[in-house]
Amino acid sequence: MSSAEYGAVGVQNRTRTLFGQVMWSVAAAAGLFALGAYLGRNLGNGLAFVFFILAFVCLIGMRFASRSSAGLSMALLLSVGLLMGLGMSPTLVYYAEADPQALWEAGGATALFVAGCGAFGYATRTDLSGIARIGFWALLALIGFGVVLIFVHIPGGAVIYSILGLVVFAGLTMVDFQRLRRSTDMDSAPLIAASIFLDALNVFSFFLQLFGGRGRD
């Protein structure tokens, strides 16, 4: 085997190792999300919002921690999962009481959605960096549209918002999985895992609105 072939095998091994590490990290964050949702089942909306803020603080901290300590970055990722669960617990409790079937439907649809988009993004040889740029601006526009819906009633606005959100995160999910395939830096695992976890969480939220009735006017 030539040196080039040895190098290619080494890259493939690192890619597989990184993939496994990222997926385990996503699963751990999801598990802690479920734990947080259970622990926070009696929380009020005000305290839940505080946990959301803390989760975003941890996400910002990950950007800095990834440069110095992979262990700290992973700890922050797990904290994000737990804090997001605590932050979303009042919403999940609402759906569990009003329409528990919506939770199962949203969970199943999210798994299929992320698996399909992720598989495409991981397998395609087409450069998706253009989608990443478009997705960033589309996400900002989506946030702006969500703010407008708070103050202005638009018939079918919540459904439109959820469907547009799914379109945006379909692209972002594909981009993140392509980034996972192309990366060989093991220290990047927590950041990639955080991106995929947030993709799945947002997709779940959009499906929950559609299936649970809040996405209907």
Coordinates of C-alpha atoms in Angstrom, one line a residue:
M1 CA 0.0 0.0 0.0
S2 CA 1.4 3.4 -1.0
S3 CA 1.7 6.3 1.4
A4 CA -1.2 8.0 -0.3
E5 CA -3.4 5.0 0.3
Y6 CA -2.2 4.9 4.0
G7 CA -3.1 8.5 4.2
A8 CA -6.6 7.9 2.8
V9 CA -7.2 5.1 5.2
G10 CA -6.1 7.3 8.1
V11 CA -8.6 10.0 7.0
Q12 CA -11.4 7.5 6.7
N13 CA -10.7 6.1 10.2
R14 CA -10.6 9.6 11.7
T15 CA -13.9 10.5 9.9
R16 CA -15.6 7.3 11.3
T17 CA -14.3 8.0 14.8
L18 CA -15.5 11.6 14.6
F19 CA -18.9 10.5 13.3
G20 CA -19.3 8.1 16.2
Q21 CA -18.2 10.7 18.8
V22 CA -20.6 13.3 17.4
M23 CA -23.5 10.9 17.3
W24 CA -22.9 9.8 20.9
S25 CA -22.6 13.4 22.0
V26 CA -25.9 14.3 20.3
A27 CA -27.6 11.3 22.0
A28 CA -26.2 12.3 25.4
A29 CA -27.4 15.9 24.9
A30 CA -30.8 14.5 23.9
G31 CA -30.9 12.3 26.9
L32 CA -30.1 15.2 29.2
F33 CA -32.8 17.3 27.4
A34 CA -35.4 14.6 28.3
L35 CA -34.1 14.6 31.9
G36 CA -34.3 18.4 32.1
A37 CA -37.9 18.3 30.6
Y38 CA -38.9 15.8 33.4
L39 CA -37.2 17.7 36.2
G40 CA -38.7 21.0 35.1
R41 CA -42.2 19.7 34.6
N42 CA -43.5 22.1 37.4
L43 CA -41.5 25.1 36.3
G44 CA -43.2 28.4 35.5
N45 CA -42.6 30.2 32.2
G46 CA -40.4 32.9 33.8
L47 CA -37.9 30.5 35.3
A48 CA -37.9 28.4 32.2
F49 CA -36.9 31.5 30.2
V50 CA -34.0 31.9 32.5
F51 CA -32.8 28.4 31.7
F52 CA -33.0 29.2 28.0
I53 CA -30.8 32.2 28.6
L54 CA -28.3 30.1 30.5
A55 CA -28.3 27.5 27.6
F56 CA -27.3 30.2 25.1
V57 CA -24.6 31.4 27.5
C58 CA -23.2 27.9 27.5
L59 CA -23.4 27.8 23.6
I60 CA -21.4 31.0 23.5
G61 CA -18.9 29.5 26.0
M62 CA -18.5 26.5 23.8
R63 CA -17.0 28.7 21.0
F64 CA -14.2 29.7 23.3
A65 CA -13.8 26.5 25.2
S66 CA -13.3 24.5 22.0
R67 CA -10.0 26.3 21.4
S68 CA -8.5 25.3 24.7
S69 CA -10.4 22.3 26.3
A70 CA -12.4 19.6 24.5
G71 CA -13.5 18.3 27.9
L72 CA -14.9 21.7 28.9
S73 CA -16.6 22.1 25.5
M74 CA -18.3 18.7 26.0
A75 CA -19.4 19.6 29.5
L76 CA -21.0 22.8 28.1
L77 CA -22.7 20.8 25.4
L78 CA -24.3 18.5 28.0
S79 CA -25.3 21.5 30.0
V80 CA -27.0 22.9 27.0
G81 CA -29.0 19.7 26.6
L82 CA -30.1 19.8 30.2
L83 CA -30.9 23.6 30.3
M84 CA -32.8 23.4 27.0
G85 CA -34.9 20.6 28.5
L86 CA -35.6 22.7 31.6
G87 CA -36.4 25.7 29.3
M88 CA -38.9 23.8 27.1
S89 CA -40.5 21.8 30.0
P90 CA -43.6 24.1 30.3
T91 CA -44.3 23.8 26.6
L92 CA -43.9 20.1 26.6
V93 CA -46.1 19.8 29.7
Y94 CA -48.8 21.8 27.9
Y95 CA -48.7 19.5 24.9
A96 CA -48.6 16.4 27.1
E97 CA -51.8 17.5 28.8
A98 CA -53.6 19.0 25.8
D99 CA -52.6 16.6 23.0
P100 CA -50.0 13.9 24.0
Q101 CA -50.2 12.3 20.6
A102 CA -48.6 15.4 19.1
L103 CA -45.5 14.8 21.1
W104 CA -45.1 11.3 19.6
E105 CA -45.9 12.5 16.1
A106 CA -43.5 15.3 16.4
G107 CA -40.8 13.1 17.8
G108 CA -41.2 10.5 15.0
A109 CA -41.3 13.1 12.3
T110 CA -38.2 14.7 13.6
A111 CA -36.3 11.5 13.6
L112 CA -37.2 10.8 10.0
F113 CA -36.6 14.4 8.9
V114 CA -33.2 14.7 10.5
A115 CA -32.2 11.2 9.3
G116 CA -33.2 11.9 5.7
C117 CA -31.6 15.4 5.5
G118 CA -28.5 14.2 7.4
A119 CA -28.0 11.2 5.2
F120 CA -28.2 13.4 2.1
G121 CA -25.9 16.0 3.5
Y122 CA -23.4 13.3 4.6
A123 CA -23.5 11.4 1.3
T124 CA -23.6 14.2 -1.3
R125 CA -20.4 15.3 -3.0
T126 CA -22.0 18.6 -3.9
D127 CA -20.6 21.6 -2.0
L128 CA -23.3 22.9 0.3
S129 CA -21.5 26.0 1.5
G130 CA -23.8 28.1 -0.6
I131 CA -26.8 26.7 1.3
A132 CA -25.1 27.5 4.6
R133 CA -24.9 31.2 3.6
I134 CA -28.5 31.3 2.4
G135 CA -29.6 29.4 5.4
F136 CA -28.0 31.9 7.8
W137 CA -29.9 34.9 6.2
A138 CA -33.1 32.8 5.9
L139 CA -32.9 32.0 9.6
L140 CA -32.6 35.7 10.4
A141 CA -35.6 36.4 8.2
L142 CA -37.5 33.6 9.9
I143 CA -36.8 35.1 13.3
G144 CA -38.0 38.5 12.1
F145 CA -41.2 36.9 10.7
G146 CA -41.7 35.3 14.1
V147 CA -41.4 38.6 15.8
V148 CA -44.0 40.1 13.4
L149 CA -46.4 37.3 14.2
I150 CA -46.3 38.3 17.9
F151 CA -47.8 41.7 17.1
V152 CA -49.7 41.1 13.9
H153 CA -52.3 38.5 13.2
I154 CA -51.7 36.9 9.8
P155 CA -54.2 34.2 8.8
G156 CA -52.2 30.9 8.7
G157 CA -49.1 32.7 9.9
A158 CA -48.1 30.1 12.4
V159 CA -48.4 27.3 9.9
I160 CA -46.4 29.3 7.3
Y161 CA -43.8 30.0 10.0
S162 CA -43.5 26.3 10.9
I163 CA -43.2 25.2 7.3
L164 CA -40.6 27.8 6.4
G165 CA -38.7 26.8 9.6
L166 CA -38.6 23.2 8.4
V167 CA -37.3 24.3 5.0
V168 CA -34.6 26.4 6.6
F169 CA -33.5 23.7 9.0
A170 CA -33.6 21.1 6.2
G171 CA -30.8 23.0 4.6
L172 CA -28.9 23.7 7.8
T173 CA -29.1 20.0 8.8
M174 CA -27.6 18.9 5.5
V175 CA -24.8 21.5 5.9
D176 CA -24.0 20.3 9.4
F177 CA -23.8 16.6 8.3
Q178 CA -21.6 17.5 5.4
R179 CA -19.4 19.4 7.8
L180 CA -19.2 16.3 9.9
R181 CA -18.1 14.2 6.9
R182 CA -15.5 16.6 5.8
S183 CA -14.0 17.4 9.3
T184 CA -11.1 15.3 10.7
D185 CA -10.5 17.5 13.7
M186 CA -11.6 15.5 16.8
D187 CA -11.7 18.7 18.9
S188 CA -14.6 19.9 16.7
A189 CA -16.9 17.1 17.8
P190 CA -18.7 19.1 20.5
L191 CA -19.4 22.1 18.3
I192 CA -20.7 19.9 15.4
A193 CA -22.8 17.9 17.9
A194 CA -24.2 21.1 19.3
S195 CA -25.2 22.3 15.8
I196 CA -26.9 18.9 15.0
F197 CA -28.7 18.8 18.4
L198 CA -30.0 22.4 17.9
D199 CA -31.1 21.5 14.3
A200 CA -33.1 18.5 15.7
L201 CA -34.6 20.6 18.5
N202 CA -35.8 23.3 16.2
V203 CA -37.3 20.8 13.8
F204 CA -39.0 19.1 16.7
S205 CA -40.5 22.5 17.8
F206 CA -41.8 23.2 14.3
F207 CA -43.4 19.8 14.0
L208 CA -44.9 20.1 17.5
Q209 CA -46.6 23.4 16.4
L210 CA -48.0 21.7 13.3
F211 CA -49.2 18.5 14.9
G212 CA -50.2 20.1 18.2
G213 CA -52.6 22.7 16.9
R214 CA -50.7 25.8 17.9
G215 CA -49.6 26.0 14.3
R216 CA -53.3 26.4 13.3
D217 CA -55.2 29.7 13.4

